[in-house]
Amino acid sequence: CRISSDGKPAKFQPPPKPVIIDKQKQREEKRFLSPEFIPPRGRIDPLKLFLERKDMIQRRKVFNIPEFYVGHILAVTTADPYANNKTNRFVGICIQRGGKGLGATFVLRNVIEDQGVEICYELYSPRIQAIEVLKLEKRLDDNLMYLRDALPEYSTFDMNMKPVSHLDHEEIPVNKLQVRMKPKPWSKRWERPKYNVKGIKFELPEGKMREAQKWSQPWLEFDMMREYDTSKIEEKIWKEVSEELKK
Amino acid sequence: SITGASRAIQKLTRVRVVDNSALGNTPYHRPPKCIHVYNKTGVGKVGDKILLAIKGEKKKALIVGHKMPGPTMTPRFDSNNVVLIEDNGNPVGTRIKTPIPYILRQREGEFSKVLAIARNFV
Protein backbone atom coordinates (compact mmCIF):
# COMPACT_ATOMS: atom_id res chain seq x y z
CA CYS A 1 0.00 0.00 0.00
CA ARG A 2 1.81 3.10 -1.21
CA ILE A 3 1.89 6.14 1.08
CA SER A 4 2.71 9.46 -0.56
CA SER A 5 4.78 12.15 1.07
CA ASP A 6 1.55 13.81 2.44
CA GLY A 7 0.74 10.79 4.54
CA LYS A 8 -2.57 10.21 2.72
CA PRO A 9 -2.97 7.08 0.54
CA ALA A 10 -1.75 7.65 -3.08
CA LYS A 11 -4.22 8.09 -5.91
CA PHE A 12 -5.30 4.79 -7.39
CA GLN A 13 -3.27 4.03 -10.52
CA PRO A 14 -5.00 1.45 -12.69
CA PRO A 15 -2.67 -1.33 -13.93
CA PRO A 16 -1.43 -0.90 -17.55
CA LYS A 17 -3.69 -2.53 -20.14
CA PRO A 18 -2.24 -5.83 -21.45
CA VAL A 19 -1.20 -5.66 -25.11
CA ILE A 20 -2.63 -8.70 -26.92
CA ILE A 21 -0.74 -9.64 -30.10
CA ASP A 22 -3.35 -11.57 -32.08
CA LYS A 23 -1.17 -13.79 -34.29
CA GLN A 24 -4.08 -14.84 -36.47
CA LYS A 25 -4.80 -11.25 -37.40
CA GLN A 26 -1.14 -10.69 -38.14
CA ARG A 27 -1.18 -13.67 -40.46
CA GLU A 28 -4.22 -12.33 -42.30
CA GLU A 29 -2.61 -8.95 -42.67
CA LYS A 30 0.40 -10.61 -44.30
CA ARG A 31 -1.10 -11.29 -47.70
CA PHE A 32 0.66 -13.36 -50.25
CA LEU A 33 -0.73 -13.75 -53.73
CA SER A 34 1.22 -16.20 -55.87
CA PRO A 35 2.63 -14.33 -58.90
CA GLU A 36 0.97 -16.63 -61.42
CA PHE A 37 -2.48 -15.30 -60.47
CA ILE A 38 -1.59 -11.80 -61.63
CA PRO A 39 -2.84 -11.46 -65.23
CA PRO A 40 -0.21 -10.56 -67.81
CA ARG A 41 -0.40 -7.30 -69.69
CA GLY A 42 -2.16 -7.39 -73.00
CA ARG A 43 -5.49 -7.98 -74.66
CA ILE A 44 -6.55 -11.24 -73.07
CA ASP A 45 -10.18 -12.25 -72.54
CA PRO A 46 -10.88 -11.94 -68.80
CA LEU A 47 -13.20 -14.96 -69.09
CA LYS A 48 -10.21 -17.17 -69.98
CA LEU A 49 -8.30 -15.81 -66.96
CA PHE A 50 -11.32 -16.38 -64.72
CA LEU A 51 -11.67 -20.00 -65.83
CA GLU A 52 -7.93 -20.56 -65.36
CA ARG A 53 -8.11 -19.12 -61.85
CA LYS A 54 -11.05 -21.42 -61.05
CA ASP A 55 -8.98 -24.43 -62.13
CA MET A 56 -5.96 -23.21 -60.16
CA ILE A 57 -8.06 -22.81 -57.01
CA GLN A 58 -9.55 -26.29 -57.52
CA ARG A 59 -6.05 -27.76 -57.68
CA ARG A 60 -4.94 -25.80 -54.62
CA LYS A 61 -7.84 -27.19 -52.60
CA VAL A 62 -6.72 -30.72 -53.32
CA PHE A 63 -2.99 -30.19 -53.11
CA ASN A 64 -1.24 -27.67 -50.89
CA ILE A 65 1.15 -25.37 -52.78
CA PRO A 66 3.14 -23.53 -50.10
CA GLU A 67 4.14 -19.91 -50.31
CA PHE A 68 7.66 -19.67 -51.68
CA TYR A 69 9.88 -17.12 -53.35
CA VAL A 70 13.01 -17.23 -55.46
CA GLY A 71 15.89 -18.32 -53.25
CA HIS A 72 13.96 -20.86 -51.17
CA ILE A 73 15.24 -24.40 -50.97
CA LEU A 74 12.49 -26.84 -51.96
CA ALA A 75 12.10 -30.60 -52.12
CA VAL A 76 9.71 -31.80 -54.83
CA THR A 77 8.45 -35.39 -55.15
CA THR A 78 6.99 -36.23 -58.57
CA ALA A 79 5.36 -39.38 -59.88
CA ASP A 80 7.72 -40.99 -62.38
CA PRO A 81 6.78 -44.26 -64.14
CA TYR A 82 10.45 -45.06 -64.80
CA ALA A 83 11.81 -44.56 -61.31
CA ASN A 84 11.97 -47.30 -58.67
CA ASN A 85 9.26 -46.61 -56.07
CA LYS A 86 7.56 -44.68 -58.89
CA THR A 87 8.50 -41.41 -57.11
CA ASN A 88 11.35 -39.06 -57.78
CA ARG A 89 12.57 -36.63 -55.11
CA PHE A 90 14.63 -33.59 -56.06
CA VAL A 91 16.02 -30.93 -53.70
CA GLY A 92 17.16 -27.58 -55.04
CA ILE A 93 17.17 -23.81 -54.79
CA CYS A 94 14.44 -22.01 -56.72
CA ILE A 95 16.18 -19.75 -59.25
CA GLN A 96 13.24 -18.55 -61.31
CA ARG A 97 9.46 -18.47 -61.27
CA GLY A 98 7.88 -17.98 -64.66
CA GLY A 99 4.65 -18.39 -66.57
CA LYS A 100 1.16 -17.22 -65.70
CA GLY A 101 -2.01 -19.16 -65.01
CA LEU A 102 -1.96 -22.96 -65.12
CA GLY A 103 1.36 -23.05 -66.94
CA ALA A 104 3.26 -21.51 -64.06
CA THR A 105 6.74 -23.02 -63.69
CA PHE A 106 9.63 -22.82 -61.29
CA VAL A 107 13.21 -23.94 -61.86
CA LEU A 108 15.15 -25.77 -59.14
CA ARG A 109 18.91 -25.99 -59.26
CA ASN A 110 21.32 -28.29 -57.42
CA VAL A 111 24.84 -29.58 -57.93
CA ILE A 112 25.06 -33.39 -57.61
CA GLU A 113 28.48 -35.10 -57.82
CA ASP A 114 30.07 -31.98 -59.40
CA GLN A 115 27.38 -31.84 -62.07
CA GLY A 116 24.93 -28.93 -62.07
CA VAL A 117 21.34 -30.07 -62.65
CA GLU A 118 18.31 -27.83 -63.19
CA ILE A 119 14.73 -29.06 -63.45
CA CYS A 120 11.82 -26.88 -64.55
CA TYR A 121 8.65 -28.01 -62.76
CA GLU A 122 5.07 -27.00 -63.55
CA LEU A 123 3.31 -25.88 -60.35
CA TYR A 124 -0.11 -27.22 -61.33
CA SER A 125 1.01 -30.46 -62.93
CA PRO A 126 -0.82 -33.51 -61.54
CA ARG A 127 2.48 -35.41 -61.58
CA ILE A 128 3.75 -33.44 -58.59
CA GLN A 129 2.91 -35.27 -55.38
CA ALA A 130 4.48 -33.03 -52.73
CA ILE A 131 6.29 -29.72 -52.43
CA GLU A 132 8.11 -29.09 -49.15
CA VAL A 133 9.88 -25.88 -48.28
CA LEU A 134 13.14 -26.85 -46.59
CA LYS A 135 14.57 -23.39 -46.00
CA LEU A 136 12.78 -20.05 -46.23
CA GLU A 137 15.16 -17.43 -47.45
CA LYS A 138 14.68 -14.57 -49.87
CA ARG A 139 17.62 -13.31 -51.88
CA LEU A 140 18.51 -9.89 -53.22
CA ASP A 141 17.33 -10.71 -56.76
CA ASP A 142 14.18 -12.00 -58.43
CA ASN A 143 16.13 -14.20 -60.81
CA LEU A 144 19.11 -16.26 -59.71
CA MET A 145 20.19 -17.43 -63.17
CA TYR A 146 23.68 -16.12 -62.40
CA LEU A 147 24.21 -19.13 -60.13
CA ARG A 148 25.09 -21.05 -63.31
CA ASP A 149 28.24 -18.95 -63.63
CA ALA A 150 28.95 -18.80 -59.90
CA LEU A 151 31.23 -21.18 -58.05
CA PRO A 152 29.45 -24.53 -57.58
CA GLU A 153 29.55 -24.29 -53.77
CA TYR A 154 26.71 -21.72 -53.88
CA SER A 155 24.36 -24.17 -55.61
CA THR A 156 25.15 -27.38 -53.69
CA PHE A 157 22.48 -28.58 -51.29
CA ASP A 158 22.34 -31.90 -49.53
CA MET A 159 19.62 -34.18 -50.91
CA ASN A 160 18.72 -35.35 -47.41
CA MET A 161 18.59 -31.87 -45.93
CA LYS A 162 16.39 -31.51 -42.85
CA PRO A 163 13.74 -28.78 -43.04
CA VAL A 164 14.81 -25.65 -41.16
CA SER A 165 11.98 -24.55 -38.86
CA HIS A 166 10.40 -21.15 -39.44
CA LEU A 167 7.82 -19.42 -37.25
CA ASP A 168 4.65 -18.37 -38.99
CA HIS A 169 4.43 -14.78 -37.90
CA GLU A 170 8.05 -13.87 -38.49
CA GLU A 171 9.07 -12.20 -41.71
CA ILE A 172 10.97 -14.18 -44.30
CA PRO A 173 14.69 -13.37 -43.87
CA VAL A 174 16.55 -11.81 -46.79
CA ASN A 175 19.95 -13.36 -47.37
CA LYS A 176 22.27 -10.57 -48.50
CA LEU A 177 24.82 -13.02 -49.77
CA GLN A 178 27.20 -11.70 -52.44
CA VAL A 179 28.09 -14.61 -54.67
CA ARG A 180 31.58 -15.08 -56.12
CA MET A 181 31.74 -15.97 -59.79
CA LYS A 182 33.84 -18.26 -61.93
CA PRO A 183 36.27 -16.48 -64.25
CA LYS A 184 34.73 -14.93 -67.35
CA PRO A 185 33.29 -15.79 -69.96
CA TRP A 186 29.83 -16.12 -68.42
CA SER A 187 26.64 -17.26 -70.14
CA LYS A 188 25.27 -13.72 -69.87
CA ARG A 189 27.07 -10.46 -69.16
CA TRP A 190 25.77 -10.11 -65.62
CA GLU A 191 27.65 -6.89 -64.94
CA ARG A 192 25.43 -4.97 -67.39
CA PRO A 193 22.68 -2.85 -65.79
CA LYS A 194 20.01 -4.60 -67.93
CA TYR A 195 20.04 -7.57 -65.55
CA ASN A 196 20.13 -5.39 -62.42
CA VAL A 197 21.86 -8.04 -60.40
CA LYS A 198 22.61 -7.13 -56.79
CA GLY A 199 23.76 -10.45 -55.42
CA ILE A 200 27.15 -10.79 -57.16
CA LYS A 201 30.49 -9.69 -55.78
CA PHE A 202 32.05 -8.34 -58.95
CA GLU A 203 35.81 -8.70 -58.87
CA LEU A 204 36.22 -7.04 -62.27
CA PRO A 205 38.52 -4.03 -62.76
CA GLU A 206 37.00 -0.55 -62.54
CA GLY A 207 37.40 0.01 -66.29
CA LYS A 208 35.16 -2.99 -67.13
CA MET A 209 32.47 -1.85 -64.70
CA ARG A 210 32.43 1.63 -66.21
CA GLU A 211 32.28 0.15 -69.71
CA ALA A 212 29.31 -1.97 -68.68
CA GLN A 213 27.46 1.17 -67.54
CA LYS A 214 27.54 2.40 -71.16
CA TRP A 215 24.61 0.03 -71.83
CA SER A 216 22.51 1.50 -69.04
CA GLN A 217 19.10 2.85 -70.03
CA PRO A 218 18.23 5.29 -67.23
CA TRP A 219 15.09 6.48 -69.06
CA LEU A 220 13.42 3.06 -68.74
CA GLU A 221 12.17 3.56 -65.18
CA PHE A 222 10.39 6.78 -66.22
CA ASP A 223 8.77 5.26 -69.30
CA MET A 224 5.04 5.64 -68.82
CA MET A 225 4.08 3.12 -71.49
CA ARG A 226 5.83 0.35 -69.54
CA GLU A 227 4.01 1.08 -66.30
CA TYR A 228 1.82 -1.74 -65.06
CA ASP A 229 0.18 -1.03 -61.74
CA THR A 230 -1.14 -4.29 -60.36
CA SER A 231 -2.18 -3.19 -56.84
CA LYS A 232 -5.94 -2.92 -57.54
CA ILE A 233 -6.02 -6.05 -59.70
CA GLU A 234 -4.11 -7.91 -56.99
CA GLU A 235 -6.57 -6.89 -54.29
CA LYS A 236 -9.56 -8.01 -56.33
CA ILE A 237 -7.98 -11.34 -57.19
CA TRP A 238 -6.79 -11.85 -53.60
CA LYS A 239 -10.33 -11.39 -52.28
CA GLU A 240 -11.69 -13.80 -54.87
CA VAL A 241 -9.02 -16.42 -54.24
CA SER A 242 -9.17 -16.28 -50.44
CA GLU A 243 -12.99 -16.55 -50.45
CA GLU A 244 -12.90 -19.58 -52.72
CA LEU A 245 -10.18 -21.28 -50.70
CA LYS A 246 -12.06 -20.84 -47.42
CA LYS A 247 -15.11 -22.70 -48.76
CA SER B 1 35.96 -20.14 -75.56
CA ILE B 2 32.66 -21.90 -75.11
CA THR B 3 29.59 -21.25 -77.21
CA GLY B 4 26.17 -21.43 -75.54
CA ALA B 5 23.75 -24.27 -76.34
CA SER B 6 21.42 -23.59 -79.27
CA ARG B 7 20.56 -27.11 -80.37
CA ALA B 8 21.51 -30.10 -78.26
CA ILE B 9 24.38 -32.24 -79.58
CA GLN B 10 25.33 -32.12 -83.25
CA LYS B 11 28.46 -32.50 -85.36
CA LEU B 12 31.57 -30.85 -83.90
CA THR B 13 30.15 -30.33 -80.39
CA ARG B 14 32.64 -30.88 -77.62
CA VAL B 15 31.27 -33.39 -75.13
CA ARG B 16 32.24 -34.60 -71.70
CA VAL B 17 32.77 -38.32 -71.18
CA VAL B 18 31.22 -39.27 -67.90
CA ASP B 19 32.16 -42.90 -67.20
CA ASN B 20 35.42 -44.20 -65.78
CA SER B 21 36.82 -45.68 -68.99
CA ALA B 22 40.51 -45.24 -69.86
CA LEU B 23 39.70 -43.65 -73.23
CA GLY B 24 37.44 -41.05 -71.65
CA ASN B 25 39.66 -40.05 -68.74
CA THR B 26 43.23 -39.93 -70.08
CA PRO B 27 44.13 -36.35 -71.01
CA TYR B 28 44.63 -35.44 -74.65
CA HIS B 29 45.42 -32.11 -76.27
CA ARG B 30 42.03 -32.10 -78.07
CA PRO B 31 38.64 -32.51 -76.38
CA PRO B 32 36.36 -35.36 -77.54
CA LYS B 33 34.11 -34.11 -80.35
CA CYS B 34 30.99 -35.49 -82.00
CA ILE B 35 31.38 -36.35 -85.69
CA HIS B 36 28.05 -37.98 -86.50
CA VAL B 37 24.62 -38.30 -84.93
CA TYR B 38 22.62 -41.49 -85.62
CA ASN B 39 19.35 -39.69 -86.06
CA LYS B 40 17.12 -38.53 -88.93
CA THR B 41 17.83 -34.92 -87.91
CA GLY B 42 21.46 -34.19 -87.15
CA VAL B 43 20.60 -33.14 -83.58
CA GLY B 44 21.07 -35.56 -80.72
CA LYS B 45 19.01 -35.45 -77.52
CA VAL B 46 19.12 -37.67 -74.42
CA GLY B 47 19.13 -41.34 -75.45
CA ASP B 48 20.59 -40.86 -78.94
CA LYS B 49 23.75 -42.59 -80.18
CA ILE B 50 26.57 -40.52 -81.65
CA LEU B 51 30.05 -41.10 -83.06
CA LEU B 52 32.87 -39.48 -81.12
CA ALA B 53 36.44 -38.69 -82.10
CA ILE B 54 38.60 -39.34 -79.00
CA LYS B 55 42.39 -39.52 -79.01
CA GLY B 56 42.46 -40.02 -82.74
CA GLU B 57 39.99 -42.93 -82.58
CA LYS B 58 36.32 -43.23 -83.52
CA LYS B 59 34.01 -44.49 -80.79
CA LYS B 60 30.25 -44.70 -80.43
CA ALA B 61 28.64 -43.06 -77.44
CA LEU B 62 25.26 -42.50 -75.80
CA ILE B 63 24.02 -39.04 -74.82
CA VAL B 64 22.93 -38.90 -71.18
CA GLY B 65 22.43 -35.17 -70.70
CA HIS B 66 22.74 -31.91 -72.56
CA LYS B 67 22.80 -28.20 -71.83
CA MET B 68 19.72 -27.44 -73.92
CA PRO B 69 16.45 -27.24 -71.95
CA GLY B 70 14.17 -30.14 -72.82
CA PRO B 71 10.54 -30.96 -71.90
CA THR B 72 9.44 -29.74 -68.46
CA MET B 73 10.03 -32.14 -65.57
CA THR B 74 13.20 -33.42 -67.28
CA PRO B 75 16.59 -32.40 -65.90
CA ARG B 76 18.90 -30.01 -67.74
CA PHE B 77 22.58 -30.51 -67.10
CA ASP B 78 25.34 -27.92 -67.03
CA SER B 79 27.49 -29.90 -69.47
CA ASN B 80 26.91 -32.22 -72.44
CA ASN B 81 27.38 -35.67 -70.91
CA VAL B 82 28.11 -38.79 -72.88
CA VAL B 83 28.85 -42.47 -72.04
CA LEU B 84 31.21 -44.47 -74.30
CA ILE B 85 29.58 -47.51 -75.84
CA GLU B 86 30.54 -50.42 -78.13
CA ASP B 87 28.71 -51.27 -81.38
CA ASN B 88 26.53 -53.86 -79.65
CA GLY B 89 25.54 -51.49 -76.83
CA ASN B 90 27.97 -52.61 -74.11
CA PRO B 91 29.41 -49.70 -72.14
CA VAL B 92 33.20 -49.36 -72.13
CA GLY B 93 33.50 -48.09 -68.55
CA THR B 94 32.46 -49.82 -65.35
CA ARG B 95 30.91 -47.01 -63.27
CA ILE B 96 29.01 -43.79 -63.92
CA LYS B 97 29.13 -41.34 -61.04
CA THR B 98 27.25 -38.38 -62.53
CA PRO B 99 23.43 -38.40 -62.33
CA ILE B 100 21.47 -39.89 -65.25
CA PRO B 101 17.88 -38.90 -66.10
CA TYR B 102 15.15 -41.44 -65.40
CA ILE B 103 13.82 -41.03 -68.97
CA LEU B 104 16.48 -43.48 -70.19
CA ARG B 105 14.69 -46.28 -68.35
CA GLN B 106 11.93 -46.05 -70.94
CA ARG B 107 14.17 -47.85 -73.45
CA GLU B 108 15.33 -50.42 -70.92
CA GLY B 109 15.97 -53.00 -73.64
CA GLU B 110 18.68 -51.07 -75.45
CA PHE B 111 20.33 -49.38 -72.48
CA SER B 112 19.95 -51.95 -69.73
CA LYS B 113 23.72 -52.44 -69.36
CA VAL B 114 24.40 -48.70 -69.21
CA LEU B 115 21.65 -48.23 -66.62
CA ALA B 116 23.08 -51.11 -64.60
CA ILE B 117 26.43 -49.35 -64.12
CA ALA B 118 24.83 -45.98 -63.33
CA ARG B 119 24.83 -44.96 -59.65
CA ASN B 120 22.73 -41.82 -59.31
CA PHE B 121 19.48 -41.05 -61.07
CA VAL B 122 17.77 -37.67 -61.28
XYZ file of C-alpha atoms in Angstrom:
369
model
C 0.000 0.000 0.000
C 1.813 3.099 -1.212
C 1.891 6.144 1.082
C 2.714 9.457 -0.558
C 4.782 12.151 1.071
C 1.549 13.807 2.437
C 0.744 10.792 4.542
C -2.572 10.211 2.718
C -2.969 7.078 0.540
C -1.753 7.648 -3.083
C -4.222 8.090 -5.909
C -5.297 4.786 -7.388
C -3.272 4.035 -10.521
C -5.000 1.448 -12.689
C -2.674 -1.327 -13.929
C -1.434 -0.898 -17.555
C -3.689 -2.533 -20.137
C -2.240 -5.830 -21.448
C -1.203 -5.658 -25.110
C -2.629 -8.700 -26.920
C -0.740 -9.635 -30.101
C -3.349 -11.565 -32.079
C -1.175 -13.789 -34.289
C -4.083 -14.843 -36.471
C -4.800 -11.246 -37.400
C -1.138 -10.691 -38.140
C -1.175 -13.671 -40.462
C -4.217 -12.333 -42.297
C -2.611 -8.955 -42.674
C 0.402 -10.608 -44.297
C -1.099 -11.291 -47.700
C 0.656 -13.363 -50.252
C -0.730 -13.751 -53.730
C 1.220 -16.201 -55.875
C 2.635 -14.329 -58.897
C 0.969 -16.632 -61.419
C -2.481 -15.296 -60.472
C -1.595 -11.803 -61.629
C -2.836 -11.459 -65.234
C -0.206 -10.563 -67.814
C -0.397 -7.302 -69.686
C -2.163 -7.394 -72.999
C -5.493 -7.980 -74.655
C -6.554 -11.241 -73.073
C -10.177 -12.250 -72.536
C -10.880 -11.938 -68.801
C -13.196 -14.964 -69.090
C -10.215 -17.167 -69.979
C -8.304 -15.808 -66.962
C -11.318 -16.375 -64.722
C -11.666 -19.997 -65.833
C -7.933 -20.563 -65.362
C -8.113 -19.124 -61.854
C -11.045 -21.425 -61.046
C -8.979 -24.433 -62.133
C -5.962 -23.214 -60.162
C -8.058 -22.807 -57.007
C -9.546 -26.295 -57.518
C -6.050 -27.755 -57.683
C -4.943 -25.803 -54.620
C -7.837 -27.187 -52.596
C -6.716 -30.722 -53.320
C -2.986 -30.193 -53.109
C -1.237 -27.675 -50.891
C 1.145 -25.367 -52.781
C 3.137 -23.525 -50.095
C 4.136 -19.913 -50.306
C 7.655 -19.671 -51.684
C 9.877 -17.122 -53.348
C 13.005 -17.232 -55.463
C 15.894 -18.317 -53.253
C 13.959 -20.864 -51.165
C 15.241 -24.401 -50.970
C 12.485 -26.840 -51.964
C 12.099 -30.598 -52.119
C 9.714 -31.802 -54.828
C 8.455 -35.392 -55.153
C 6.985 -36.229 -58.565
C 5.362 -39.377 -59.878
C 7.715 -40.994 -62.382
C 6.779 -44.260 -64.144
C 10.445 -45.058 -64.805
C 11.811 -44.563 -61.306
C 11.972 -47.296 -58.672
C 9.255 -46.612 -56.073
C 7.556 -44.680 -58.894
C 8.497 -41.413 -57.108
C 11.352 -39.060 -57.779
C 12.571 -36.629 -55.106
C 14.631 -33.586 -56.060
C 16.017 -30.925 -53.701
C 17.160 -27.582 -55.043
C 17.170 -23.811 -54.795
C 14.443 -22.014 -56.723
C 16.177 -19.748 -59.251
C 13.239 -18.554 -61.311
C 9.459 -18.474 -61.268
C 7.877 -17.980 -64.663
C 4.650 -18.390 -66.570
C 1.156 -17.219 -65.696
C -2.009 -19.161 -65.013
C -1.957 -22.956 -65.119
C 1.363 -23.051 -66.940
C 3.263 -21.507 -64.057
C 6.738 -23.018 -63.687
C 9.628 -22.818 -61.295
C 13.210 -23.944 -61.857
C 15.146 -25.774 -59.138
C 18.909 -25.994 -59.263
C 21.321 -28.287 -57.421
C 24.840 -29.579 -57.930
C 25.062 -33.387 -57.605
C 28.475 -35.095 -57.824
C 30.066 -31.985 -59.396
C 27.379 -31.839 -62.073
C 24.929 -28.933 -62.065
C 21.336 -30.067 -62.650
C 18.312 -27.833 -63.195
C 14.731 -29.055 -63.449
C 11.819 -26.885 -64.553
C 8.647 -28.008 -62.762
C 5.073 -26.998 -63.547
C 3.307 -25.878 -60.352
C -0.107 -27.222 -61.330
C 1.013 -30.462 -62.927
C -0.818 -33.515 -61.542
C 2.485 -35.406 -61.578
C 3.747 -33.439 -58.591
C 2.912 -35.266 -55.379
C 4.476 -33.026 -52.731
C 6.288 -29.719 -52.430
C 8.111 -29.086 -49.148
C 9.880 -25.885 -48.278
C 13.143 -26.849 -46.587
C 14.569 -23.389 -46.003
C 12.779 -20.048 -46.227
C 15.159 -17.429 -47.449
C 14.681 -14.573 -49.866
C 17.618 -13.315 -51.882
C 18.510 -9.891 -53.216
C 17.329 -10.714 -56.756
C 14.183 -12.005 -58.429
C 16.128 -14.197 -60.813
C 19.107 -16.261 -59.709
C 20.187 -17.430 -63.165
C 23.685 -16.124 -62.399
C 24.208 -19.131 -60.133
C 25.088 -21.051 -63.313
C 28.242 -18.946 -63.627
C 28.949 -18.799 -59.902
C 31.228 -21.181 -58.051
C 29.446 -24.531 -57.580
C 29.546 -24.286 -53.772
C 26.708 -21.723 -53.882
C 24.363 -24.172 -55.608
C 25.147 -27.384 -53.688
C 22.482 -28.575 -51.289
C 22.338 -31.899 -49.530
C 19.616 -34.180 -50.911
C 18.718 -35.352 -47.409
C 18.590 -31.875 -45.927
C 16.391 -31.511 -42.855
C 13.741 -28.778 -43.040
C 14.812 -25.646 -41.165
C 11.977 -24.547 -38.862
C 10.396 -21.150 -39.444
C 7.825 -19.418 -37.248
C 4.648 -18.371 -38.993
C 4.431 -14.777 -37.902
C 8.052 -13.869 -38.493
C 9.072 -12.199 -41.711
C 10.971 -14.182 -44.302
C 14.688 -13.366 -43.868
C 16.555 -11.805 -46.786
C 19.952 -13.356 -47.373
C 22.268 -10.575 -48.504
C 24.824 -13.024 -49.773
C 27.196 -11.702 -52.439
C 28.090 -14.610 -54.666
C 31.583 -15.083 -56.119
C 31.736 -15.973 -59.789
C 33.836 -18.262 -61.925
C 36.270 -16.481 -64.246
C 34.734 -14.930 -67.355
C 33.292 -15.785 -69.965
C 29.834 -16.119 -68.421
C 26.643 -17.261 -70.143
C 25.268 -13.721 -69.869
C 27.072 -10.457 -69.156
C 25.771 -10.115 -65.618
C 27.654 -6.885 -64.937
C 25.432 -4.973 -67.393
C 22.679 -2.847 -65.788
C 20.009 -4.599 -67.926
C 20.042 -7.574 -65.548
C 20.129 -5.391 -62.418
C 21.864 -8.043 -60.396
C 22.606 -7.129 -56.787
C 23.763 -10.453 -55.421
C 27.147 -10.792 -57.164
C 30.492 -9.689 -55.785
C 32.051 -8.340 -58.953
C 35.810 -8.698 -58.873
C 36.223 -7.038 -62.266
C 38.518 -4.028 -62.763
C 37.002 -0.555 -62.544
C 37.400 0.010 -66.291
C 35.165 -2.986 -67.127
C 32.468 -1.852 -64.699
C 32.434 1.633 -66.215
C 32.282 0.147 -69.714
C 29.307 -1.966 -68.679
C 27.458 1.167 -67.538
C 27.537 2.396 -71.156
C 24.608 0.029 -71.827
C 22.513 1.498 -69.039
C 19.105 2.853 -70.030
C 18.230 5.291 -67.235
C 15.087 6.485 -69.055
C 13.418 3.058 -68.743
C 12.170 3.557 -65.184
C 10.395 6.781 -66.215
C 8.769 5.263 -69.305
C 5.036 5.638 -68.817
C 4.084 3.119 -71.490
C 5.832 0.354 -69.537
C 4.008 1.081 -66.297
C 1.815 -1.741 -65.063
C 0.180 -1.029 -61.739
C -1.144 -4.289 -60.360
C -2.182 -3.185 -56.842
C -5.941 -2.916 -57.538
C -6.024 -6.049 -59.702
C -4.110 -7.910 -56.992
C -6.573 -6.888 -54.285
C -9.564 -8.011 -56.329
C -7.978 -11.339 -57.186
C -6.792 -11.848 -53.596
C -10.330 -11.391 -52.275
C -11.689 -13.795 -54.874
C -9.023 -16.419 -54.236
C -9.166 -16.275 -50.442
C -12.986 -16.551 -50.453
C -12.896 -19.581 -52.725
C -10.184 -21.280 -50.703
C -12.064 -20.845 -47.422
C -15.112 -22.700 -48.759
C 35.959 -20.137 -75.564
C 32.658 -21.897 -75.108
C 29.585 -21.251 -77.213
C 26.167 -21.430 -75.540
C 23.747 -24.268 -76.336
C 21.418 -23.588 -79.267
C 20.555 -27.112 -80.374
C 21.509 -30.098 -78.258
C 24.383 -32.244 -79.580
C 25.329 -32.117 -83.248
C 28.462 -32.498 -85.357
C 31.570 -30.851 -83.900
C 30.149 -30.327 -80.394
C 32.642 -30.879 -77.617
C 31.269 -33.392 -75.129
C 32.242 -34.600 -71.700
C 32.767 -38.315 -71.180
C 31.218 -39.266 -67.896
C 32.158 -42.899 -67.205
C 35.421 -44.205 -65.784
C 36.824 -45.681 -68.988
C 40.508 -45.237 -69.856
C 39.703 -43.646 -73.226
C 37.443 -41.045 -71.648
C 39.665 -40.053 -68.741
C 43.227 -39.931 -70.076
C 44.130 -36.346 -71.005
C 44.627 -35.443 -74.649
C 45.416 -32.111 -76.275
C 42.032 -32.095 -78.071
C 38.644 -32.514 -76.376
C 36.362 -35.360 -77.545
C 34.107 -34.111 -80.348
C 30.988 -35.493 -82.000
C 31.381 -36.349 -85.694
C 28.046 -37.982 -86.497
C 24.615 -38.297 -84.926
C 22.617 -41.492 -85.616
C 19.348 -39.687 -86.062
C 17.116 -38.527 -88.928
C 17.834 -34.923 -87.910
C 21.460 -34.186 -87.155
C 20.597 -33.139 -83.580
C 21.068 -35.559 -80.725
C 19.010 -35.452 -77.524
C 19.119 -37.673 -74.420
C 19.131 -41.335 -75.452
C 20.594 -40.859 -78.941
C 23.745 -42.588 -80.180
C 26.566 -40.519 -81.652
C 30.048 -41.103 -83.056
C 32.874 -39.478 -81.123
C 36.440 -38.686 -82.101
C 38.603 -39.339 -79.004
C 42.390 -39.516 -79.006
C 42.456 -40.020 -82.743
C 39.989 -42.933 -82.582
C 36.321 -43.233 -83.517
C 34.012 -44.494 -80.793
C 30.250 -44.700 -80.433
C 28.640 -43.056 -77.442
C 25.260 -42.503 -75.799
C 24.022 -39.038 -74.821
C 22.934 -38.901 -71.181
C 22.426 -35.175 -70.698
C 22.737 -31.907 -72.558
C 22.799 -28.202 -71.834
C 19.724 -27.444 -73.916
C 16.448 -27.244 -71.955
C 14.169 -30.143 -72.824
C 10.542 -30.963 -71.899
C 9.438 -29.743 -68.457
C 10.034 -32.138 -65.571
C 13.201 -33.420 -67.280
C 16.595 -32.400 -65.901
C 18.902 -30.006 -67.743
C 22.579 -30.514 -67.103
C 25.340 -27.920 -67.030
C 27.495 -29.897 -69.471
C 26.908 -32.216 -72.437
C 27.384 -35.668 -70.914
C 28.112 -38.786 -72.879
C 28.848 -42.474 -72.045
C 31.207 -44.470 -74.304
C 29.578 -47.510 -75.836
C 30.540 -50.415 -78.134
C 28.712 -51.266 -81.377
C 26.529 -53.859 -79.653
C 25.544 -51.488 -76.834
C 27.967 -52.612 -74.109
C 29.405 -49.702 -72.138
C 33.196 -49.361 -72.131
C 33.499 -48.087 -68.552
C 32.464 -49.821 -65.353
C 30.911 -47.012 -63.269
C 29.006 -43.789 -63.920
C 29.129 -41.335 -61.038
C 27.250 -38.376 -62.534
C 23.428 -38.396 -62.329
C 21.474 -39.885 -65.250
C 17.881 -38.897 -66.102
C 15.147 -41.436 -65.402
C 13.825 -41.035 -68.972
C 16.477 -43.479 -70.191
C 14.689 -46.281 -68.349
C 11.927 -46.050 -70.937
C 14.174 -47.849 -73.449
C 15.333 -50.423 -70.920
C 15.967 -53.002 -73.637
C 18.683 -51.069 -75.450
C 20.333 -49.376 -72.482
C 19.955 -51.954 -69.726
C 23.717 -52.444 -69.362
C 24.396 -48.697 -69.215
C 21.653 -48.234 -66.617
C 23.076 -51.113 -64.603
C 26.434 -49.349 -64.121
C 24.832 -45.977 -63.325
C 24.833 -44.962 -59.653
C 22.731 -41.823 -59.308
C 19.482 -41.048 -61.066
C 17.771 -37.667 -61.284
